[in-house]
CSV table of C-alpha atoms in Angstrom, one decimal:
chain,number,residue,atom,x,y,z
O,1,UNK,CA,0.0,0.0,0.0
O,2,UNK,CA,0.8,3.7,-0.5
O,3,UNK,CA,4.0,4.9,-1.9
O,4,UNK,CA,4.7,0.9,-3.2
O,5,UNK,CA,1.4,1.3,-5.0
O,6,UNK,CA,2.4,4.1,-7.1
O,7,UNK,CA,5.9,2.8,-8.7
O,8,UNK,CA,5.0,3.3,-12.5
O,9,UNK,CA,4.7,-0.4,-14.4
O,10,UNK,CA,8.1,-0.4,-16.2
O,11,UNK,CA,10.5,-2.2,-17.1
O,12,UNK,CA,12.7,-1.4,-14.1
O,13,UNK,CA,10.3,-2.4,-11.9
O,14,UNK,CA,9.7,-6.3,-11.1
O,15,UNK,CA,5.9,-7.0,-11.3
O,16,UNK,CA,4.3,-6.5,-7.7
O,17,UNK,CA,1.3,-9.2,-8.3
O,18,UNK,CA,0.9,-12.6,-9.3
O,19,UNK,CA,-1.6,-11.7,-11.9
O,20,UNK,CA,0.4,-9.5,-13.9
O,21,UNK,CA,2.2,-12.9,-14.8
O,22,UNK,CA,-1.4,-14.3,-16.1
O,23,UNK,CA,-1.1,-12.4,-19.9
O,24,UNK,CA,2.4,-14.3,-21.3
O,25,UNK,CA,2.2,-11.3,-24.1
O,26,UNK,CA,1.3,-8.8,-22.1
O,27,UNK,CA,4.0,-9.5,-19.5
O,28,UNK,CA,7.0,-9.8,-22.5
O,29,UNK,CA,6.2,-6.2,-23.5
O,30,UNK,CA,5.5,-4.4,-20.9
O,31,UNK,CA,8.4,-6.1,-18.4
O,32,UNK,CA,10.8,-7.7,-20.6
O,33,UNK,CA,11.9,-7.0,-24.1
O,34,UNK,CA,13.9,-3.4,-25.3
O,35,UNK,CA,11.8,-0.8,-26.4
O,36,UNK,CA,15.0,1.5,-27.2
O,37,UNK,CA,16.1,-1.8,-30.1
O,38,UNK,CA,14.4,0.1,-33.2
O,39,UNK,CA,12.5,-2.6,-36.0
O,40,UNK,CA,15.5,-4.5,-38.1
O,41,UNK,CA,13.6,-7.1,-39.7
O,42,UNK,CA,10.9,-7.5,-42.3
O,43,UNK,CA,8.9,-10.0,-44.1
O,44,UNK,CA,11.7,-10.5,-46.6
O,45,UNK,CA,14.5,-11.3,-44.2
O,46,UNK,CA,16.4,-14.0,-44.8
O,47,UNK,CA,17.0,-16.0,-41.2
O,48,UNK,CA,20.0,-18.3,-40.4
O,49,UNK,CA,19.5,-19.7,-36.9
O,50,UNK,CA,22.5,-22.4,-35.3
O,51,UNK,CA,22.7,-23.5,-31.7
O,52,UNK,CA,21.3,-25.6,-29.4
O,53,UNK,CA,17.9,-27.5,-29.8
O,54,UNK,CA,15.9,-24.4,-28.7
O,55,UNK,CA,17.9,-22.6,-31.7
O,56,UNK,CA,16.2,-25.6,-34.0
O,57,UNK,CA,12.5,-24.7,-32.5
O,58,UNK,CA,13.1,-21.1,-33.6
O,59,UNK,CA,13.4,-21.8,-36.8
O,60,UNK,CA,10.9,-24.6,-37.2
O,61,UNK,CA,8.6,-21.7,-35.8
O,62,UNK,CA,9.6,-18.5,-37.7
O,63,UNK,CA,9.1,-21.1,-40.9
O,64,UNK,CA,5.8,-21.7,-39.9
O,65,UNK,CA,4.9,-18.0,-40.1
O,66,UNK,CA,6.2,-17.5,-43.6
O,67,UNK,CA,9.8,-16.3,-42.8
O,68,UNK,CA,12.6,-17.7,-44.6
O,69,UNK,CA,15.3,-19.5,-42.1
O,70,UNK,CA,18.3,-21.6,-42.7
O,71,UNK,CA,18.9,-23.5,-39.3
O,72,UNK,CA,22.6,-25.1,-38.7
O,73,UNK,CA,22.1,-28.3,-37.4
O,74,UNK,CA,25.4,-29.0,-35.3
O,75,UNK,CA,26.2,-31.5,-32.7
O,76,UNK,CA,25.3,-30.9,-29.1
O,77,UNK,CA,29.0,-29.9,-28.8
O,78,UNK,CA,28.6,-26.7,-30.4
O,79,UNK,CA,26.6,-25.6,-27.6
O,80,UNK,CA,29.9,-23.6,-26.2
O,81,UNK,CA,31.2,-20.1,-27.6
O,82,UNK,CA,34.4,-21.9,-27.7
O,83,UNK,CA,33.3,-24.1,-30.3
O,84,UNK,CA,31.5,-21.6,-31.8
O,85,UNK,CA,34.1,-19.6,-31.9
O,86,UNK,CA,36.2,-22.7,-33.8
O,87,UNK,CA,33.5,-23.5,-35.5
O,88,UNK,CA,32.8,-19.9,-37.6
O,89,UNK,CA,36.2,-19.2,-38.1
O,90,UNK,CA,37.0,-22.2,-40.3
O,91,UNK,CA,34.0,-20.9,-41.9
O,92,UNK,CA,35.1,-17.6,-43.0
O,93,UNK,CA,38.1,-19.3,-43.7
O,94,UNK,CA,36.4,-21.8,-46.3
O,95,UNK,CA,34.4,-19.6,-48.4
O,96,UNK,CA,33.2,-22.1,-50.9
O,97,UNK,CA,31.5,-24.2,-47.9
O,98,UNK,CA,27.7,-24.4,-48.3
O,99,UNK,CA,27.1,-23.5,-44.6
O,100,UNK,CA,28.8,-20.0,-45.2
O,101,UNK,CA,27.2,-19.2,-48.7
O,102,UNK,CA,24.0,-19.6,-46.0
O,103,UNK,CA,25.5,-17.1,-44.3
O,104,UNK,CA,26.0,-14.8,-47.0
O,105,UNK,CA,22.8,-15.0,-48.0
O,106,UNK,CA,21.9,-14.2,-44.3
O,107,UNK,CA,20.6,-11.3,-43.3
O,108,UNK,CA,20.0,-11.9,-39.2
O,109,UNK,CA,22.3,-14.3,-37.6
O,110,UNK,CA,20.6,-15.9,-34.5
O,111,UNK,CA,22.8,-17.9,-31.8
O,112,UNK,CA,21.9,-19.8,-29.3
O,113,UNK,CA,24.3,-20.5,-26.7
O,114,UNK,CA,23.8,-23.6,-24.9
O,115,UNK,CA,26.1,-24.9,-22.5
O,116,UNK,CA,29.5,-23.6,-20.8
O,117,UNK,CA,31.4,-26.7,-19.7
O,118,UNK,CA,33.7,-28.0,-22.5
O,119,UNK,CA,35.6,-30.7,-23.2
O,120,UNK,CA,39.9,-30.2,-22.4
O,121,UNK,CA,42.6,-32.8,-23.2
O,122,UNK,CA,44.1,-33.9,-19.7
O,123,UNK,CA,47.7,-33.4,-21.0
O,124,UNK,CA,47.6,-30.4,-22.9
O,125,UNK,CA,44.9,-28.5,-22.1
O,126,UNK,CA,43.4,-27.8,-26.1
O,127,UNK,CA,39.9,-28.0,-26.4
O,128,UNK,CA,38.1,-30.7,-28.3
O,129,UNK,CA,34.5,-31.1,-29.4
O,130,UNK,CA,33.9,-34.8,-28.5
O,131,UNK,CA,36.1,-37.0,-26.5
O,132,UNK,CA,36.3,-40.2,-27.2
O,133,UNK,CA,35.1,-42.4,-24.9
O,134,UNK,CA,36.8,-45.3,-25.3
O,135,UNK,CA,39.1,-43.2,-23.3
O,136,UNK,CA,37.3,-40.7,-21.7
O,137,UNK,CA,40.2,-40.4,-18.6
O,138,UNK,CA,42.0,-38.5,-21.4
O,139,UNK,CA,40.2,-35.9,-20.6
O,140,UNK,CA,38.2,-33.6,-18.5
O,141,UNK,CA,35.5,-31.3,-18.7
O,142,UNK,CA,35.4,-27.8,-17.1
O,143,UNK,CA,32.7,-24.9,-17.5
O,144,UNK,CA,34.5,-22.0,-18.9
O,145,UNK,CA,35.4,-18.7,-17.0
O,146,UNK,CA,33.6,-15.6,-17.9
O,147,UNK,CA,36.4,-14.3,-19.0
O,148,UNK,CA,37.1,-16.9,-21.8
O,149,UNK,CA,33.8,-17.3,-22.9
O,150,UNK,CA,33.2,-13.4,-22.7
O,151,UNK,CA,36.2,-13.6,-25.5
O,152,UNK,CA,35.4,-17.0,-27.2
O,153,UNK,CA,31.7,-14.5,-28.6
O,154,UNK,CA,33.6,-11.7,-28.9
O,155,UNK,CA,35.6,-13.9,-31.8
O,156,UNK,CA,32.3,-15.3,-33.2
O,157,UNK,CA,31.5,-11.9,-33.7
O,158,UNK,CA,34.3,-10.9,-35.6
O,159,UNK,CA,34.2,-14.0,-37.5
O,160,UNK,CA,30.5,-13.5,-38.0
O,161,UNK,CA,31.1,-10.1,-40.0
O,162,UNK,CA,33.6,-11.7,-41.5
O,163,UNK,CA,31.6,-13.8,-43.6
O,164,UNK,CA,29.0,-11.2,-44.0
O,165,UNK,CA,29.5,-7.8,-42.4
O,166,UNK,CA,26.3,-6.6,-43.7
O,167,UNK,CA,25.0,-9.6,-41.0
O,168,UNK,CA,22.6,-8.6,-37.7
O,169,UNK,CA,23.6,-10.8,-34.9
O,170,UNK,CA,21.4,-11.7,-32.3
O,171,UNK,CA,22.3,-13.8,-29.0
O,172,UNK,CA,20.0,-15.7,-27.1
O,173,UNK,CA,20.6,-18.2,-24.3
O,174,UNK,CA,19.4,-21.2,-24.1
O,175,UNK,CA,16.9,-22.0,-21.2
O,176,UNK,CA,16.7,-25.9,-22.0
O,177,UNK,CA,18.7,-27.6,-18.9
O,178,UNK,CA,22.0,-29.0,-19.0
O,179,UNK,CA,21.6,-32.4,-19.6
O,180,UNK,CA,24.8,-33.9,-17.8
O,181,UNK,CA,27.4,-33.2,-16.1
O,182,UNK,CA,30.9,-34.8,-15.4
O,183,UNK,CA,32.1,-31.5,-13.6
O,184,UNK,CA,29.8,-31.6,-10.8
O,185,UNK,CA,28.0,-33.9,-8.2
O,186,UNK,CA,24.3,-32.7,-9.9
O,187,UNK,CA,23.1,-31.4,-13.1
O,188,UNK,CA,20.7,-29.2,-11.6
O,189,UNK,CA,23.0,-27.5,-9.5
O,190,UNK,CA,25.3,-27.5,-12.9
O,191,UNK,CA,22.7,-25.5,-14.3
O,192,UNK,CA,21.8,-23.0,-11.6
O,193,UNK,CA,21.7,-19.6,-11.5
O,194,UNK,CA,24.3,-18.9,-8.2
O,195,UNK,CA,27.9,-17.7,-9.3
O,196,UNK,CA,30.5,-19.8,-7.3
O,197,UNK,CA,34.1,-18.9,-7.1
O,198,UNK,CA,36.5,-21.6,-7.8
O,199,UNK,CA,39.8,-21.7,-9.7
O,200,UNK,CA,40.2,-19.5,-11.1
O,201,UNK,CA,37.2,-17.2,-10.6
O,202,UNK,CA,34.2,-19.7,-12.5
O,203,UNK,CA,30.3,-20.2,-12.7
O,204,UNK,CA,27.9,-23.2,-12.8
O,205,UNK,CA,27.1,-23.1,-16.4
O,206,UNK,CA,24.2,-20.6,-17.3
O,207,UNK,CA,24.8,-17.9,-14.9
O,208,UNK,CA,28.7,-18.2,-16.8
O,209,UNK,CA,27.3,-17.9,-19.9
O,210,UNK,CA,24.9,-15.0,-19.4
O,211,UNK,CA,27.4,-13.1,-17.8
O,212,UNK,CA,29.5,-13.3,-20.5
O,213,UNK,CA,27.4,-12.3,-23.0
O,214,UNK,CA,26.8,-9.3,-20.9
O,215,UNK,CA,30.3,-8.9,-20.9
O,216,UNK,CA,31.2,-9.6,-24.6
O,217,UNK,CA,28.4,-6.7,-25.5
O,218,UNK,CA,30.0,-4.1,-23.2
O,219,UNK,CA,33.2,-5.0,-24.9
O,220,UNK,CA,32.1,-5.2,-28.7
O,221,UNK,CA,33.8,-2.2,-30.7
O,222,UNK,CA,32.2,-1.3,-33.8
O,223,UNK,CA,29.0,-0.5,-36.0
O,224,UNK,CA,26.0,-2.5,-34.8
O,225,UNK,CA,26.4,-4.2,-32.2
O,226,UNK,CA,25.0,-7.6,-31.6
O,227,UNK,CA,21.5,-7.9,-29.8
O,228,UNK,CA,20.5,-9.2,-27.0
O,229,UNK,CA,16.8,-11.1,-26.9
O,230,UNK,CA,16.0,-12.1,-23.0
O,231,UNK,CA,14.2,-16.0,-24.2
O,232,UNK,CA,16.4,-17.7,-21.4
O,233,UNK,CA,14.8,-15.0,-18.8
O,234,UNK,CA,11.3,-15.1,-20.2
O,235,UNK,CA,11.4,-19.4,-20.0
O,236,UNK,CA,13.4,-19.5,-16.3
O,237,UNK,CA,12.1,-16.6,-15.0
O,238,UNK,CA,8.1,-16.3,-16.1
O,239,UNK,CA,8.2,-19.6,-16.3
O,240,UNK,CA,9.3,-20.0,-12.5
O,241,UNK,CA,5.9,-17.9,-11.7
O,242,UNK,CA,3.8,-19.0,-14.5
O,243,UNK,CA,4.6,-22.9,-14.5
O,244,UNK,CA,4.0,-25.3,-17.5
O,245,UNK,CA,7.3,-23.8,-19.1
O,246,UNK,CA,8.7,-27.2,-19.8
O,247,UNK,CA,7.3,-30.4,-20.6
O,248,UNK,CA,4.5,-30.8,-22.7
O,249,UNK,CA,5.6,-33.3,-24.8
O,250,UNK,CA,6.4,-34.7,-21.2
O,251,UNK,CA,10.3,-34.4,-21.8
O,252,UNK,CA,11.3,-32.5,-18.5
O,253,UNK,CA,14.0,-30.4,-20.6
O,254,UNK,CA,12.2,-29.6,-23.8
O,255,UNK,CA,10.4,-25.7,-23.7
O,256,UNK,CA,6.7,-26.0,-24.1
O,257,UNK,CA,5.5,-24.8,-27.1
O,258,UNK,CA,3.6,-22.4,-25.7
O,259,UNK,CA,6.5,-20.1,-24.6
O,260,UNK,CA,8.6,-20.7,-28.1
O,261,UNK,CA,5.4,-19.1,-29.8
O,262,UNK,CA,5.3,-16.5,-27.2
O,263,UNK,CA,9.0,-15.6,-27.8
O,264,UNK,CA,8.8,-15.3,-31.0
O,265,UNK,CA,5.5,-13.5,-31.5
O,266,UNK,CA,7.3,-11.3,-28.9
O,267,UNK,CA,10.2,-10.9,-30.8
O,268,UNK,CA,8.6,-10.8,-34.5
O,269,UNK,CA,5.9,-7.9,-32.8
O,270,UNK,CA,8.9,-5.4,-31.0
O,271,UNK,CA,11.7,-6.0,-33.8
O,272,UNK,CA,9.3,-6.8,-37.2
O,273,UNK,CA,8.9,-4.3,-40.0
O,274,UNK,CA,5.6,-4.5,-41.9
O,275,UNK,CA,5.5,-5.3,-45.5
O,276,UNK,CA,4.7,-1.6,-45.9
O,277,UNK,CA,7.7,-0.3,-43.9
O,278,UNK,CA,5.5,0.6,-41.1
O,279,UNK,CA,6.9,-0.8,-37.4
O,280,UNK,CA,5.1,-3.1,-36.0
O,281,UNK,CA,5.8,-2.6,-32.8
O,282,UNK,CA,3.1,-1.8,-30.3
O,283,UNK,CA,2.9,0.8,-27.6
């Protein structure tokens, strides 16, 4: 009551009652998204999409709407900016390859980071994608610093406009679980939200990964910078309030399809162009 009642509704501002978390749409605008990110997309954008499996329901959903999207089916291992990192620089290295003529093509890049621990040789220390597991006590896995991450997408960037600097690049984070971990003595706890310090300074695997994407955007140098979209806190975050974010499909770790619709209605509604030009944003 009183002065708490008349904090405006903004963005700064967490919502004070459960039922402001009742209208999924409704709660995206008005509490969530970036009002200052102007309209960069229209229905003639061409979409290329890689990441994790939440990267692969984008796309499947921005098809169904009539947009055209190129997703980049990769192994699980190129969850990591490390590998990403790997992973687009051979790219812009190999410019006849048919995964970077997608890119060309591109006009919005849209990543999905998934997971931070990675996969180290025991001897040497160099990163692999996969270890073999006929002898898996060659290696050891680790959830990268903020720091290395933080530079492993500042890379990606670079290598990104490398291919195509004409390219928008936006980040999201994937809010599907980790699945496993041989780090730590739970998965859950693997994938929580707490930073730890170890050694050196470290962080269970999504709160490393946001931070560094914070990070690598207060970093980036250069004409249009790469673009945040907040999926990961709409899924963990509404959904922590709202419930029935995962599951539907009654896989505990698959997003319901109710909230991949919302987030991209959200995103295609703030950041969409009309076929006349006209934003069509709302508010």
């Amino acid at each position: 009551p009183g002065a708490y009642d008349i904090v405006p509704r903004v963005r700064t501002v967490y919502p004070r009652e459960n039922g402001e978390f009742a209208d999924l749409d409704r709660l995206i605008d008005e509490f969530i998204v970036d009002k200052a990110v102007p309209p960069f997309f229209g229905r003639g954008t061409r979409f290329f999409t890689q990441g994790s499996c939440f990267a692969e329901n984008l796309n499947t959903t921005l098809q169904s709407l009539g947009y055209r999207s190129y997703y980049n089916q990769m192994i699980e291992a190129l969850n990591s900016p490390v590998a990403n990192a790997i992973y687009l620089s051979e790219l812009a290295s190999t410019r006849d390859h048919a995964v970077a003529g997608e890119l060309r093509a591109a006009e919005v890049f849209i990543l999905t980071i998934g997971v931070a621990p990675c996969w180290f040789l025991k001897a040497t220390g160099q990163f692999v994608f996969e270890p073999n597991l006929r002898r898996i006590g060659d290696y050891v896995q680790r959830t990268l610093p903020v720091a290395e991450a933080r530079d492993a997408l500042l890379h990606t960037f670079k290598m990104v406009r490398q291919i195509n600097p004409a390219m928008k690049i936006v980040l999201t984070l994937s809010p599907v679980p980790l699945g496993r971990t041989f780090e730590f003595h739970s998965a859950i706890v693997a994938d929580a939200l707490e930073i730890i310090p170890l050694e050196p300074l470290d962080a269970l695997s999504k709160a490393s990964l946001r931070a560094a994407i914070h990070e690598a955007l207060q970093a980036y140098e250069g004409d249009d910078p790469p673009f945040y979209f907040p999926s990961f806190e709409i899924v963990r975050w509404v959904g922590a309030h709202r419930g029935e974010a995962f599951g539907d499909d009654g896989l505990p770790r698959h997003v319901s399809k109710h909230y991949v619709e919302a987030i991209i209605r959200a995103f295609i509604r703030n950041y969409g162009i009309d076929a006349a030009g006209a934003s069509a944003k709302k508010g």
